[in-house]
Short mmCIF file of C-alpha atoms and ligand atoms in Angstrom, two decimals:
data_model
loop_
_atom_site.label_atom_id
_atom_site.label_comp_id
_atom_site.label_asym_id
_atom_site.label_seq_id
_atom_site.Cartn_x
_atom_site.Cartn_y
_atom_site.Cartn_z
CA UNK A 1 -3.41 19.45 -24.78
CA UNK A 2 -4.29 16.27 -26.10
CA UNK A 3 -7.36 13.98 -25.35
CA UNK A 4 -5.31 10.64 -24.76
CA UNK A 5 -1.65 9.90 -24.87
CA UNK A 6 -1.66 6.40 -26.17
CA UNK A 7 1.40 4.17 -25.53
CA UNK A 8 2.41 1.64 -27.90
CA UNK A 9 0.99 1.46 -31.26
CA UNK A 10 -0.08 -2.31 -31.61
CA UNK A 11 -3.65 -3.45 -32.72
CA UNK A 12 -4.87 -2.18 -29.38
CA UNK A 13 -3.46 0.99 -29.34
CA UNK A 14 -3.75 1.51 -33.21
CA UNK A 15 -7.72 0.82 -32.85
CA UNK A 16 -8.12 2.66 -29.76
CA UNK A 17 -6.85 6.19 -31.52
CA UNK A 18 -8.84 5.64 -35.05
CA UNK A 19 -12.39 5.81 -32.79
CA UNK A 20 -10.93 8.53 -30.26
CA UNK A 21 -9.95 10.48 -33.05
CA UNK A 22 -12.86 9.48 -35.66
CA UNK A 23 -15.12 10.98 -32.55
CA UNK A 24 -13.05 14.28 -32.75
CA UNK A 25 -10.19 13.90 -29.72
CA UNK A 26 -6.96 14.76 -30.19
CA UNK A 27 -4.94 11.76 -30.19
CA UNK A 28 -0.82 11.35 -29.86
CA UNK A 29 0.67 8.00 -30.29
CA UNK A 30 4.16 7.04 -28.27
CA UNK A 31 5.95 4.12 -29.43
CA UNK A 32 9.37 2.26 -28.18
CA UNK A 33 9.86 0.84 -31.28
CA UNK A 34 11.32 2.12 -34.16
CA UNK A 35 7.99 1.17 -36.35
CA UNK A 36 4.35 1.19 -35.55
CA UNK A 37 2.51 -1.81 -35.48
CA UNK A 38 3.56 -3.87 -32.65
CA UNK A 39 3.93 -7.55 -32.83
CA UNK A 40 1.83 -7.69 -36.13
CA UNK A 41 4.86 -5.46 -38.32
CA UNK A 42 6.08 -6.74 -41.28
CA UNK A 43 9.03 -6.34 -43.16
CA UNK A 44 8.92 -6.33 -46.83
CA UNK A 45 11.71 -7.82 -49.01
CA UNK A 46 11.75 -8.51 -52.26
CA UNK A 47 8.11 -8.53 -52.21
CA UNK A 48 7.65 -10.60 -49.30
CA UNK A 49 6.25 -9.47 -46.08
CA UNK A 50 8.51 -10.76 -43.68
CA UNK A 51 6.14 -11.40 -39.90
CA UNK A 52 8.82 -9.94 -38.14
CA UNK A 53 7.25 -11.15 -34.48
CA UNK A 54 5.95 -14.48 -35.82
CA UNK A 55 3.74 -15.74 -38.09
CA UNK A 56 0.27 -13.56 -37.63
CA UNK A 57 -2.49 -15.03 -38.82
CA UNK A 58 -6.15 -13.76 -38.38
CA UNK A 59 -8.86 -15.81 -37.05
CA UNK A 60 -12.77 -14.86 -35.20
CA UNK A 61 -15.68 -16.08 -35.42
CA UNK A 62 -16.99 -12.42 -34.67
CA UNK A 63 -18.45 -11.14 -37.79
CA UNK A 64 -18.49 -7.21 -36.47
CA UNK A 65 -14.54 -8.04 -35.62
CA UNK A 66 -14.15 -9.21 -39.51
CA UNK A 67 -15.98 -6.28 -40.87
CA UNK A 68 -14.46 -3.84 -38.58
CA UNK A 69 -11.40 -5.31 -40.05
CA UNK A 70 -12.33 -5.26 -43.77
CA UNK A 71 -13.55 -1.58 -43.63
CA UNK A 72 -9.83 -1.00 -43.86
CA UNK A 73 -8.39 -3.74 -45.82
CA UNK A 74 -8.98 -6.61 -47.95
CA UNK A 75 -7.99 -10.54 -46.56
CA UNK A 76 -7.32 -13.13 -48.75
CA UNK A 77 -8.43 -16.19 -48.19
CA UNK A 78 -5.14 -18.18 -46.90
CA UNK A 79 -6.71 -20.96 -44.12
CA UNK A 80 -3.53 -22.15 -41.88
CA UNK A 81 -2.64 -25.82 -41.83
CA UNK A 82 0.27 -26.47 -40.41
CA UNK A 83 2.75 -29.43 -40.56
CA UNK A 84 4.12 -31.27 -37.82
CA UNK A 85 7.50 -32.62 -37.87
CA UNK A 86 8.58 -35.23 -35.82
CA UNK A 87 12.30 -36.76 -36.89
CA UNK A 88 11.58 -36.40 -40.00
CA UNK A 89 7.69 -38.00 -39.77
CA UNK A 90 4.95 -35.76 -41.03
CA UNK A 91 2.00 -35.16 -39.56
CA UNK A 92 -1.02 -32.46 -40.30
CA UNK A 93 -2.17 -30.45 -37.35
CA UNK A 94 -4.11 -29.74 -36.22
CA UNK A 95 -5.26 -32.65 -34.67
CA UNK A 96 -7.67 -34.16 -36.73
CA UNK A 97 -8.11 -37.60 -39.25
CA UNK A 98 -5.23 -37.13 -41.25
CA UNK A 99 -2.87 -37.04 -38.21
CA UNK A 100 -4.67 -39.88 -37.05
CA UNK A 101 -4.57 -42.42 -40.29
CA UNK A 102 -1.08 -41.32 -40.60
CA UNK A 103 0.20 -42.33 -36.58
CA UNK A 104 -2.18 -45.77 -35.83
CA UNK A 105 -3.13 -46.37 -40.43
CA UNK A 106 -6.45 -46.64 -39.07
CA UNK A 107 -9.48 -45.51 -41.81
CA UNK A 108 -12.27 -44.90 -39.76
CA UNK A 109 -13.44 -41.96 -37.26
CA UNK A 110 -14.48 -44.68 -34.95
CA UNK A 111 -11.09 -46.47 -34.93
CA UNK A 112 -9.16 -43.31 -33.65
CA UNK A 113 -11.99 -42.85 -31.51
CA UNK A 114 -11.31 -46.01 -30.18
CA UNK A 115 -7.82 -45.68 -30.32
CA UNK A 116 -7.44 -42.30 -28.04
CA UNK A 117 -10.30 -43.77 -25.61
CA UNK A 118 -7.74 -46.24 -24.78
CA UNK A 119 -5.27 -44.32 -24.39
CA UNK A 120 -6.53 -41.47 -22.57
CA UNK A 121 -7.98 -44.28 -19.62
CA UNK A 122 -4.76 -43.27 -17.58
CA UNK A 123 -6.46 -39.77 -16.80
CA UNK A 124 -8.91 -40.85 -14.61
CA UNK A 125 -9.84 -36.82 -12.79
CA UNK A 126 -10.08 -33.19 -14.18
CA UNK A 127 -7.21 -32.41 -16.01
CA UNK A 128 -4.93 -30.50 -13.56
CA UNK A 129 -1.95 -29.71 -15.88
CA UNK A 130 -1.43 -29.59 -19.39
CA UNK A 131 0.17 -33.39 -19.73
CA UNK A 132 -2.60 -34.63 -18.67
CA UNK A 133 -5.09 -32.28 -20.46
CA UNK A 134 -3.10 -32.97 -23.53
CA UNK A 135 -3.61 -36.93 -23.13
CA UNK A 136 -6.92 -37.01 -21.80
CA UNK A 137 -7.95 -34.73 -25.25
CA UNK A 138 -5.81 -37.11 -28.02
CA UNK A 139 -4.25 -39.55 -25.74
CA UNK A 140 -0.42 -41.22 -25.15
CA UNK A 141 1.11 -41.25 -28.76
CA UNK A 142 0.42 -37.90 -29.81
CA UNK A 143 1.26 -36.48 -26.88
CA UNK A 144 4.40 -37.55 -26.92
CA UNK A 145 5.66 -37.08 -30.60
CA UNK A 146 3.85 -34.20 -31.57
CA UNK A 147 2.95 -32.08 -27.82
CA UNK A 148 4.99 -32.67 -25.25
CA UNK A 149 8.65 -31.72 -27.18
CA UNK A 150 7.05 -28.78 -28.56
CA UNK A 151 5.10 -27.45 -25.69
CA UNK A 152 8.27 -27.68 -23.22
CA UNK A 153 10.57 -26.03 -25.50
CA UNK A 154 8.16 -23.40 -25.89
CA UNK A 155 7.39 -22.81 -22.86
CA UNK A 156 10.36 -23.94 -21.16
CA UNK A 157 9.23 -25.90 -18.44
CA UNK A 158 7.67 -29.10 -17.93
CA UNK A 159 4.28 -30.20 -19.07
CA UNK A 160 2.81 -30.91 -15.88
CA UNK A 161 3.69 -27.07 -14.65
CA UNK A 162 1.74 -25.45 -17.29
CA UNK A 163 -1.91 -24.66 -16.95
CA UNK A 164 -4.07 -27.04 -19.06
CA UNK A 165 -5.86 -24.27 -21.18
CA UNK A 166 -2.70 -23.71 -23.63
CA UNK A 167 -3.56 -27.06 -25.36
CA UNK A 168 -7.24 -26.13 -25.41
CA UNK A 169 -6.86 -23.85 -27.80
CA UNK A 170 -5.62 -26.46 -30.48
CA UNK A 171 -9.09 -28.29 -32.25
CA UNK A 172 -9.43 -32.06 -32.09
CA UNK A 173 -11.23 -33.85 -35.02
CA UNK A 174 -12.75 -36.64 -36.40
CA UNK A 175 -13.13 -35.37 -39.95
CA UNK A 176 -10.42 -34.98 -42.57
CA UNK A 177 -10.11 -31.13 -42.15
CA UNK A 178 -6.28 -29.68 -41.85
CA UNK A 179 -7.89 -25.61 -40.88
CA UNK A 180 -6.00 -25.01 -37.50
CA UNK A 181 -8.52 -22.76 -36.48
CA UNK A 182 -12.21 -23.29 -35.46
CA UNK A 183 -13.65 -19.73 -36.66
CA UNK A 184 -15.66 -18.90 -39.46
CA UNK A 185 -13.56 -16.14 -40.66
CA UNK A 186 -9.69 -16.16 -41.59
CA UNK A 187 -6.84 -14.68 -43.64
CA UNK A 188 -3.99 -12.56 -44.32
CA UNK A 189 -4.43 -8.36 -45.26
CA UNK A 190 -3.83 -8.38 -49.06
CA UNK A 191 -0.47 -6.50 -48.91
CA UNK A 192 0.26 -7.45 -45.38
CA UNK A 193 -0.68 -6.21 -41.70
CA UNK A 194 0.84 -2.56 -42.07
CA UNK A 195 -1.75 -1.92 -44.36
CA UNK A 196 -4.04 -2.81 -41.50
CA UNK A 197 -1.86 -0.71 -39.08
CA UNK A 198 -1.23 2.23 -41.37
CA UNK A 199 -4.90 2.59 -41.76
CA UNK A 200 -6.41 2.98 -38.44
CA UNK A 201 -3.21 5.27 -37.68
CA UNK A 202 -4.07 7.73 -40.84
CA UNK A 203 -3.70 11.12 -40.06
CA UNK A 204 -2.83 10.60 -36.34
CA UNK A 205 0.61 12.02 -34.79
CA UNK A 206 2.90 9.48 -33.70
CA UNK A 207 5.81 9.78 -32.17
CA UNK A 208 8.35 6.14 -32.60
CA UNK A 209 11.43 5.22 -30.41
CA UNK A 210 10.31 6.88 -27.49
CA UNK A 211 9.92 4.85 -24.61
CA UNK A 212 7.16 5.92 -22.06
CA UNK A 213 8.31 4.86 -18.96
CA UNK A 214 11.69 6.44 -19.21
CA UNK A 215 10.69 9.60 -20.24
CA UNK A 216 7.58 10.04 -18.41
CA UNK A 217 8.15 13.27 -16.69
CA UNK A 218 8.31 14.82 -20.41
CA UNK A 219 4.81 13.67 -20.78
CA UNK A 220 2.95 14.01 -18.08
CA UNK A 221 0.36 16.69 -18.05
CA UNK A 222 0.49 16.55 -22.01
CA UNK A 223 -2.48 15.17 -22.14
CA UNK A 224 -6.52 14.33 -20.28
CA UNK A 225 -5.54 10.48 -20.18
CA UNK A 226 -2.95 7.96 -21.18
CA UNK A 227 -3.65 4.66 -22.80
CA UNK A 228 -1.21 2.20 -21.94
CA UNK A 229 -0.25 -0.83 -23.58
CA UNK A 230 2.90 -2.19 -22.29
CA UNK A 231 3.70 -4.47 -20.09
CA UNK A 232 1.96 -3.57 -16.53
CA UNK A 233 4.77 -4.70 -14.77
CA UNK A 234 6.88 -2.23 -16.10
CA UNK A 235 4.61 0.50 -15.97
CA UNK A 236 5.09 0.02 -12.15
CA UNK A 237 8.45 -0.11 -12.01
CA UNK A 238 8.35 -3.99 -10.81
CA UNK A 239 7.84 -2.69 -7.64
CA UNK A 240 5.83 -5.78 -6.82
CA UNK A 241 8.42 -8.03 -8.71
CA UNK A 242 8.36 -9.29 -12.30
CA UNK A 243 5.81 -10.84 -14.06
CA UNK A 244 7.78 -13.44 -16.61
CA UNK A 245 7.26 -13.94 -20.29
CA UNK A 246 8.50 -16.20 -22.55
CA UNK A 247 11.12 -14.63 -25.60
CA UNK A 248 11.43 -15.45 -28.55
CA UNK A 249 14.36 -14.84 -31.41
CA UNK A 250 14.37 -15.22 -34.60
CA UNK A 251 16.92 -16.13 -37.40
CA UNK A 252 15.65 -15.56 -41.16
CA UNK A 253 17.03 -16.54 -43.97
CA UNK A 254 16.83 -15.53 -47.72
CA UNK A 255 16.88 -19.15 -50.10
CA UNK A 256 17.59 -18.80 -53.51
CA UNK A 257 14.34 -21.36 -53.71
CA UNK A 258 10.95 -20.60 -55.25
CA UNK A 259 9.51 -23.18 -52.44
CA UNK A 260 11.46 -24.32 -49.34
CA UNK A 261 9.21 -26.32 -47.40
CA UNK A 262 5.60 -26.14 -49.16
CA UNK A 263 3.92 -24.48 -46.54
CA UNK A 264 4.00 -21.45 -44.37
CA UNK A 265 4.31 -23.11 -41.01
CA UNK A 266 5.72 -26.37 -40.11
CA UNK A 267 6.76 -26.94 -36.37
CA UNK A 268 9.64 -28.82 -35.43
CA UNK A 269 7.68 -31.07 -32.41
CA UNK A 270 10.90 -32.78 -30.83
CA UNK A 271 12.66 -31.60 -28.03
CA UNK A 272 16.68 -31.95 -29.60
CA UNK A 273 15.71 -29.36 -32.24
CA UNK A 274 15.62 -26.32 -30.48
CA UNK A 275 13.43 -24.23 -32.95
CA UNK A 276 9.48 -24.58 -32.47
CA UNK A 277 9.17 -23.93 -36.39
CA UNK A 278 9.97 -22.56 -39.35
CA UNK A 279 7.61 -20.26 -41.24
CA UNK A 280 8.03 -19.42 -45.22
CA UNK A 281 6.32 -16.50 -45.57
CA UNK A 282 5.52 -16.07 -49.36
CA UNK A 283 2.85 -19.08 -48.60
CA UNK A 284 0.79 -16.28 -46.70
CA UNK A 285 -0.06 -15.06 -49.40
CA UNK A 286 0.18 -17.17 -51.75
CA UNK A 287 3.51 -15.49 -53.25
CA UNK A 288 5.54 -16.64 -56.90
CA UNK A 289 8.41 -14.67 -56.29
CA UNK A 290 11.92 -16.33 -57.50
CA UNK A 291 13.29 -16.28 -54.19
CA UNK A 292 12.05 -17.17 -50.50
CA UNK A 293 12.90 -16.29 -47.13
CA UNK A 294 12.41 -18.56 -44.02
CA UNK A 295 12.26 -17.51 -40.43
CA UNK A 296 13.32 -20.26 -37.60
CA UNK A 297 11.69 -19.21 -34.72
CA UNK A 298 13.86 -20.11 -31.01
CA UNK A 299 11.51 -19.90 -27.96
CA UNK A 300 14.11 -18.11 -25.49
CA UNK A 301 14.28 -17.18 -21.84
CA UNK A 302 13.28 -13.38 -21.41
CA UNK A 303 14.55 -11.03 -19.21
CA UNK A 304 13.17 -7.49 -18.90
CA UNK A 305 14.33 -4.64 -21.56
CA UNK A 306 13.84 -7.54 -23.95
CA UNK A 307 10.26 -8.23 -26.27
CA UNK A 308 8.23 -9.67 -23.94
CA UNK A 309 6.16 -12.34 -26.46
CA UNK A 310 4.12 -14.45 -24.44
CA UNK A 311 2.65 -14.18 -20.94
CA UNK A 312 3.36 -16.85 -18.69
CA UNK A 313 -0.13 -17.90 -17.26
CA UNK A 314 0.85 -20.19 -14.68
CA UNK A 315 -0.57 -19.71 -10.66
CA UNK A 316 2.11 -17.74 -9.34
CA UNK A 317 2.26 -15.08 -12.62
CA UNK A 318 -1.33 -14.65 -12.50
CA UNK A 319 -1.10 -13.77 -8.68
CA UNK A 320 1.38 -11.20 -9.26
CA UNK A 321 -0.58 -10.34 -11.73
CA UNK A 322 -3.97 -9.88 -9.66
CA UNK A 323 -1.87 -7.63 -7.10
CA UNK A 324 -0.85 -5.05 -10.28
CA UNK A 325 -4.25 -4.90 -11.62
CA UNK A 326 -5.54 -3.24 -7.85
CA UNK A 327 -2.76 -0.83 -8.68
CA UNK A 328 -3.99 -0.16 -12.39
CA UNK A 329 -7.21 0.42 -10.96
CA UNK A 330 -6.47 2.86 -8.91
CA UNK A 331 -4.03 5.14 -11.17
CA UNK A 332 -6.19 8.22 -12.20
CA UNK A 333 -6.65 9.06 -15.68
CA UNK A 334 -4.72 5.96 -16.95
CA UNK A 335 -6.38 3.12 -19.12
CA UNK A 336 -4.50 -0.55 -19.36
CA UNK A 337 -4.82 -2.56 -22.19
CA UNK A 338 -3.43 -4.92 -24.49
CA UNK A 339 -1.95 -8.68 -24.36
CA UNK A 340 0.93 -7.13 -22.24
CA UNK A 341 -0.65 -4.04 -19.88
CA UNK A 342 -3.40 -6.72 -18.92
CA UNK A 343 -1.65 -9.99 -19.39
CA UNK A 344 -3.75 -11.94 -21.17
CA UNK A 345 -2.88 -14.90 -24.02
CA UNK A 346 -5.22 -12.39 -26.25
CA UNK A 347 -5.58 -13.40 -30.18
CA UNK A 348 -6.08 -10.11 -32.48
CA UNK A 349 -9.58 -10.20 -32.94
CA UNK A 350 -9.77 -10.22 -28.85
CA UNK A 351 -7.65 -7.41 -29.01
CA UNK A 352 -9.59 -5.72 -31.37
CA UNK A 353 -12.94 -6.57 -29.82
CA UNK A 354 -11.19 -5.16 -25.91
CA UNK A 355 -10.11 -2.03 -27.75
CA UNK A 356 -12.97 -1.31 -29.34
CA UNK A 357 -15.19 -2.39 -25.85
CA UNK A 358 -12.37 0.25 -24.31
CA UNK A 359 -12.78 3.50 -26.18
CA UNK A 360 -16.55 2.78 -26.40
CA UNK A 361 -16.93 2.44 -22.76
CA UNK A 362 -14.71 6.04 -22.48
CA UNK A 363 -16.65 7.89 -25.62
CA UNK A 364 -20.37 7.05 -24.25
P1 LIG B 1 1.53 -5.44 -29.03
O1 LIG B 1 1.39 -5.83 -30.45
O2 LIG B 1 2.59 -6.10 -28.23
O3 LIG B 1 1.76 -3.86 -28.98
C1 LIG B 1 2.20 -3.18 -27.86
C2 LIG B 1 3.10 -2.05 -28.35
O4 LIG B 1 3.46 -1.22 -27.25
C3 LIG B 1 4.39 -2.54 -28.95
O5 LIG B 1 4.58 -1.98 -30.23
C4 LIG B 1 5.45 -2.08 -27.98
O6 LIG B 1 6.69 -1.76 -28.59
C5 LIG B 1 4.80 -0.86 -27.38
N1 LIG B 1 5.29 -0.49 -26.05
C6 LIG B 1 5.44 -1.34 -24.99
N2 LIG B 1 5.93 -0.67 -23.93
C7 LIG B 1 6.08 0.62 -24.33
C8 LIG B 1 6.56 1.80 -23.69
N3 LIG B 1 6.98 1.78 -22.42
N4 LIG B 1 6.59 2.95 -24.40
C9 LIG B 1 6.17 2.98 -25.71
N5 LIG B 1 5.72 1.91 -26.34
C10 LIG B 1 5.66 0.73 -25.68
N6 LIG B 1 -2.73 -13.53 -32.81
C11 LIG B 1 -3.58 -14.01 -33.75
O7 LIG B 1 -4.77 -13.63 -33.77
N7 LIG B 1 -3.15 -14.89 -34.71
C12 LIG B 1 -1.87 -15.33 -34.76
O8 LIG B 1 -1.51 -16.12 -35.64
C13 LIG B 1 -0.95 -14.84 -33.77
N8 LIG B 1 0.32 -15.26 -33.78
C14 LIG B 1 1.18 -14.78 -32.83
C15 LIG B 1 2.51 -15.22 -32.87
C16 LIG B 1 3.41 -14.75 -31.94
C17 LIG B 1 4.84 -15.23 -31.98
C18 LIG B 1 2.98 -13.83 -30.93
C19 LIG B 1 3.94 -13.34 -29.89
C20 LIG B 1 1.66 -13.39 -30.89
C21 LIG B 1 0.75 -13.86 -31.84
N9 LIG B 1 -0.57 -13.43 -31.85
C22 LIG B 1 -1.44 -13.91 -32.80
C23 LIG B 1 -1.07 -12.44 -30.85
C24 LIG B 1 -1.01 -11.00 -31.40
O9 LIG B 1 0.32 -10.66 -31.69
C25 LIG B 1 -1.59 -10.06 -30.34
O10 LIG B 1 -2.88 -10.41 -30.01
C26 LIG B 1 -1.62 -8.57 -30.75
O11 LIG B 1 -0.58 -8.20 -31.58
C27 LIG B 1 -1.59 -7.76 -29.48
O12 LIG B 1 -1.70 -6.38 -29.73
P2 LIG B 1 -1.36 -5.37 -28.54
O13 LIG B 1 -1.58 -4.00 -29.10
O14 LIG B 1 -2.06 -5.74 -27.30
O15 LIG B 1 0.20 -5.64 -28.21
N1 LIG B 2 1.24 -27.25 -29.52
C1 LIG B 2 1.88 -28.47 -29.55
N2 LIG B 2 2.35 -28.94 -30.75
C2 LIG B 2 2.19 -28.26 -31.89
C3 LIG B 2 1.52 -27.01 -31.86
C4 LIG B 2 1.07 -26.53 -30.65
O1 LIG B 2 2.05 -29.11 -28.53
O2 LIG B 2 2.64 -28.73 -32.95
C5 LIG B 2 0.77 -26.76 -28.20
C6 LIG B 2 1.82 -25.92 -27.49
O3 LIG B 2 1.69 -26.17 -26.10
C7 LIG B 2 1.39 -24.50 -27.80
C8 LIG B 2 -0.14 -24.66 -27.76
O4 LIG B 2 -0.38 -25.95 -28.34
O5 LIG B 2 1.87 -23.59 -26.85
C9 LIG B 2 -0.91 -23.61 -28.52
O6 LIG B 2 -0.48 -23.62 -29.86
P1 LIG B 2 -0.70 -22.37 -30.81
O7 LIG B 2 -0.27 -22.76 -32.17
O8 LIG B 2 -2.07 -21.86 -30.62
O9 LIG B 2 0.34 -21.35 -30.18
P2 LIG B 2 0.87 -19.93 -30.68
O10 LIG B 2 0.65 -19.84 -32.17
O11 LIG B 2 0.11 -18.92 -29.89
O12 LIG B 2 2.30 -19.99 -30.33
#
């Protein structure tokens, strides 16, 4: 009999069985995929590790997070800047002085100042969507060349039916500073995130392309409680109807280039080109190979048996969702967690920090 059956082996799960089983349970990991690792997997070819779900790059400003991280493998220090392109315009993100001189060729902090205060005079109440979030933070002209494309073909709906936090997390800034993120700690696993993965899953059985909700019966009994880290939804059969996601899919490409595009992300912001961006991954770490390989990533409508990649926040989702967490809490002996088995736009080091908050909470 096993202490937990833990379903899926993503950060969540991954971390969740390293402290059950560094505290002496018995630990079995289920996984639908054919690899371990979830979203953060990589793929290595020819000495490039491929982000097979997306371009994963870690971020917190939690130093326990970063050494909890460290303990297992080494980051370098890679700091993401991205590069927006609009027909063919470039423009740093995020957004910050550079984007700025570049749009308006203004020079000074308090010209752009200036120069999204005017613009941003047509919001005149709480932000109630993300349009007019996205103006009221940088105003009329970069919304429209460099969000509102983007966000709608990501998303796939309108700006003004998505909730204003998604924009939130990009920073705004009046300095000349292209880091995307606002945390004091960042980087990429020196030899990639399976390093990561295959570390806090040392030693621990794990059982891949077995899916746990259609073979259930097989399992149940097998062990005192079940972790579970898929989508809730599904877990419950959709008995309550479907919670939606946005897809993705992804087309990669090997380039008989030792640099394609310069940088590892730049996102295509217009609406007629209908990938978000391309990502070339040797520049995550900094790679000299003789080759490259580029990955254009399509936002895509999901349906269910497909990778669910990004919760759909909006009203409606998160009422569904409200209704399936009263069922999660009241199924004995089973845990939820995880960006899909409780919803949530999570980052890794979130993930990390609810996993870790998870088994604590169950070890005390
Ligand atoms: P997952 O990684 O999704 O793992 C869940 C696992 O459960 C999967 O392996 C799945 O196959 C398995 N599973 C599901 N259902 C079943 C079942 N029924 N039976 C068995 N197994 C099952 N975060 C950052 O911090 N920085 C980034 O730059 C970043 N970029 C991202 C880019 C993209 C495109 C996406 C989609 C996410 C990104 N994230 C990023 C978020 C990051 O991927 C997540 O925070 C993290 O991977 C979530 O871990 P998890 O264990 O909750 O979920
Ligand atoms: N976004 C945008 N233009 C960009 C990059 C991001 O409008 O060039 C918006 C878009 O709505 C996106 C959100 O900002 O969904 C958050 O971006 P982030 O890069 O954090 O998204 P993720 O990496 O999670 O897809």
């Amino acid at each position: 009999m096993y202490d937990y059956l833990i379903v899926g082996s993503g950060l969540f799960g991954s971390v969740f069985a390293y402290e059950a089983r560094k505290n002496g349970k018995k630990v079995l990991v289920l996984e639908r995929r054919l690899h371990v690792g979830g979203n953060v997997y990589c793929e290595k070819l020819e000495n490039i590790n491929i982000h097979k779900y997306g371009a994963h790059i870690f971020h917190t400003s939690d130093k326990k997070i970063w050494d909890y991280v460290n303990q297992f493998v080494e980051f370098n220090n890679y700091v993401n800047s991205p590069v927006a392109n609009y027909k063919g315009e470039l423009y740093n993100l995020p957004f910050n002085m550079n984007t700025f001189t570049k749009l308006w060729g203004i020079v000074t902090p308090n010209e752009a100042i200036s120069k999204i205060e005017e613009q941003r005079a047509v919001i005149k109440e709480e932000p109630k969507n993300l349009e007019e979030q996205a103006i009221s933070l940088v105003g009329m002209d970069i919304y429209r060349k460099l969000i509102k494309g983007y966000t709608e073909k990501q998303w796939g709906r309108s700006c003004t039916e998505l909730p204003a936090f998604i924009i939130k997390r990009l920073p705004v800034r009046y300095t000349f500073d292209n880091n995307y993120f606002n945390d004091r700690y960042q980087g990429i696993p020196v030899g990639g995130y399976n390093k990561l993965i295959d570390a806090l899953l040392d030693g621990i059985e794990v059982r891949t392309g077995v899916d746990y909700n259609e073979s259930r019966a097989e399992y149940e009994g097998i062990a005192q409680k079940v972790v579970y880290t898929g989508p809730v939804d599904a877990y419950f059969d959709y008995k309550l109807g479907q919670l939606e996601y946005r897809g993705l899919r992804f087309e990669t490409e090997r380039l008989e280039e030792v640099n394609h595009q310069g940088v590892a992300v730049m996102n295509y912001t217009e609406r007629e080109i209908p990938y978000t961006r391309i990502i070339e991954h040797k520049h995550f770490e900094f790679g000299t190979q003789p080759v490259t390989y580029v990955t254009k990533e399509y936002p895509a409508n999901w349906q269910p048996g497909e990778e669910a990649y990004y919760p759909v926040n909006n009203e409606c989702n998160q009422n569904l969702y409200r209704q399936y967490k009263a069922l999660a809490n009241d199924e004995n002996g089973v845990i939820f967690g995880g960006r899909l088995a409780e919803y949530k736009y999570y980052d890794m080091d979130d993930v990390i920090a609810s996993a870790l908050k998870c088994v604590n909470d169950e070890l005390v």
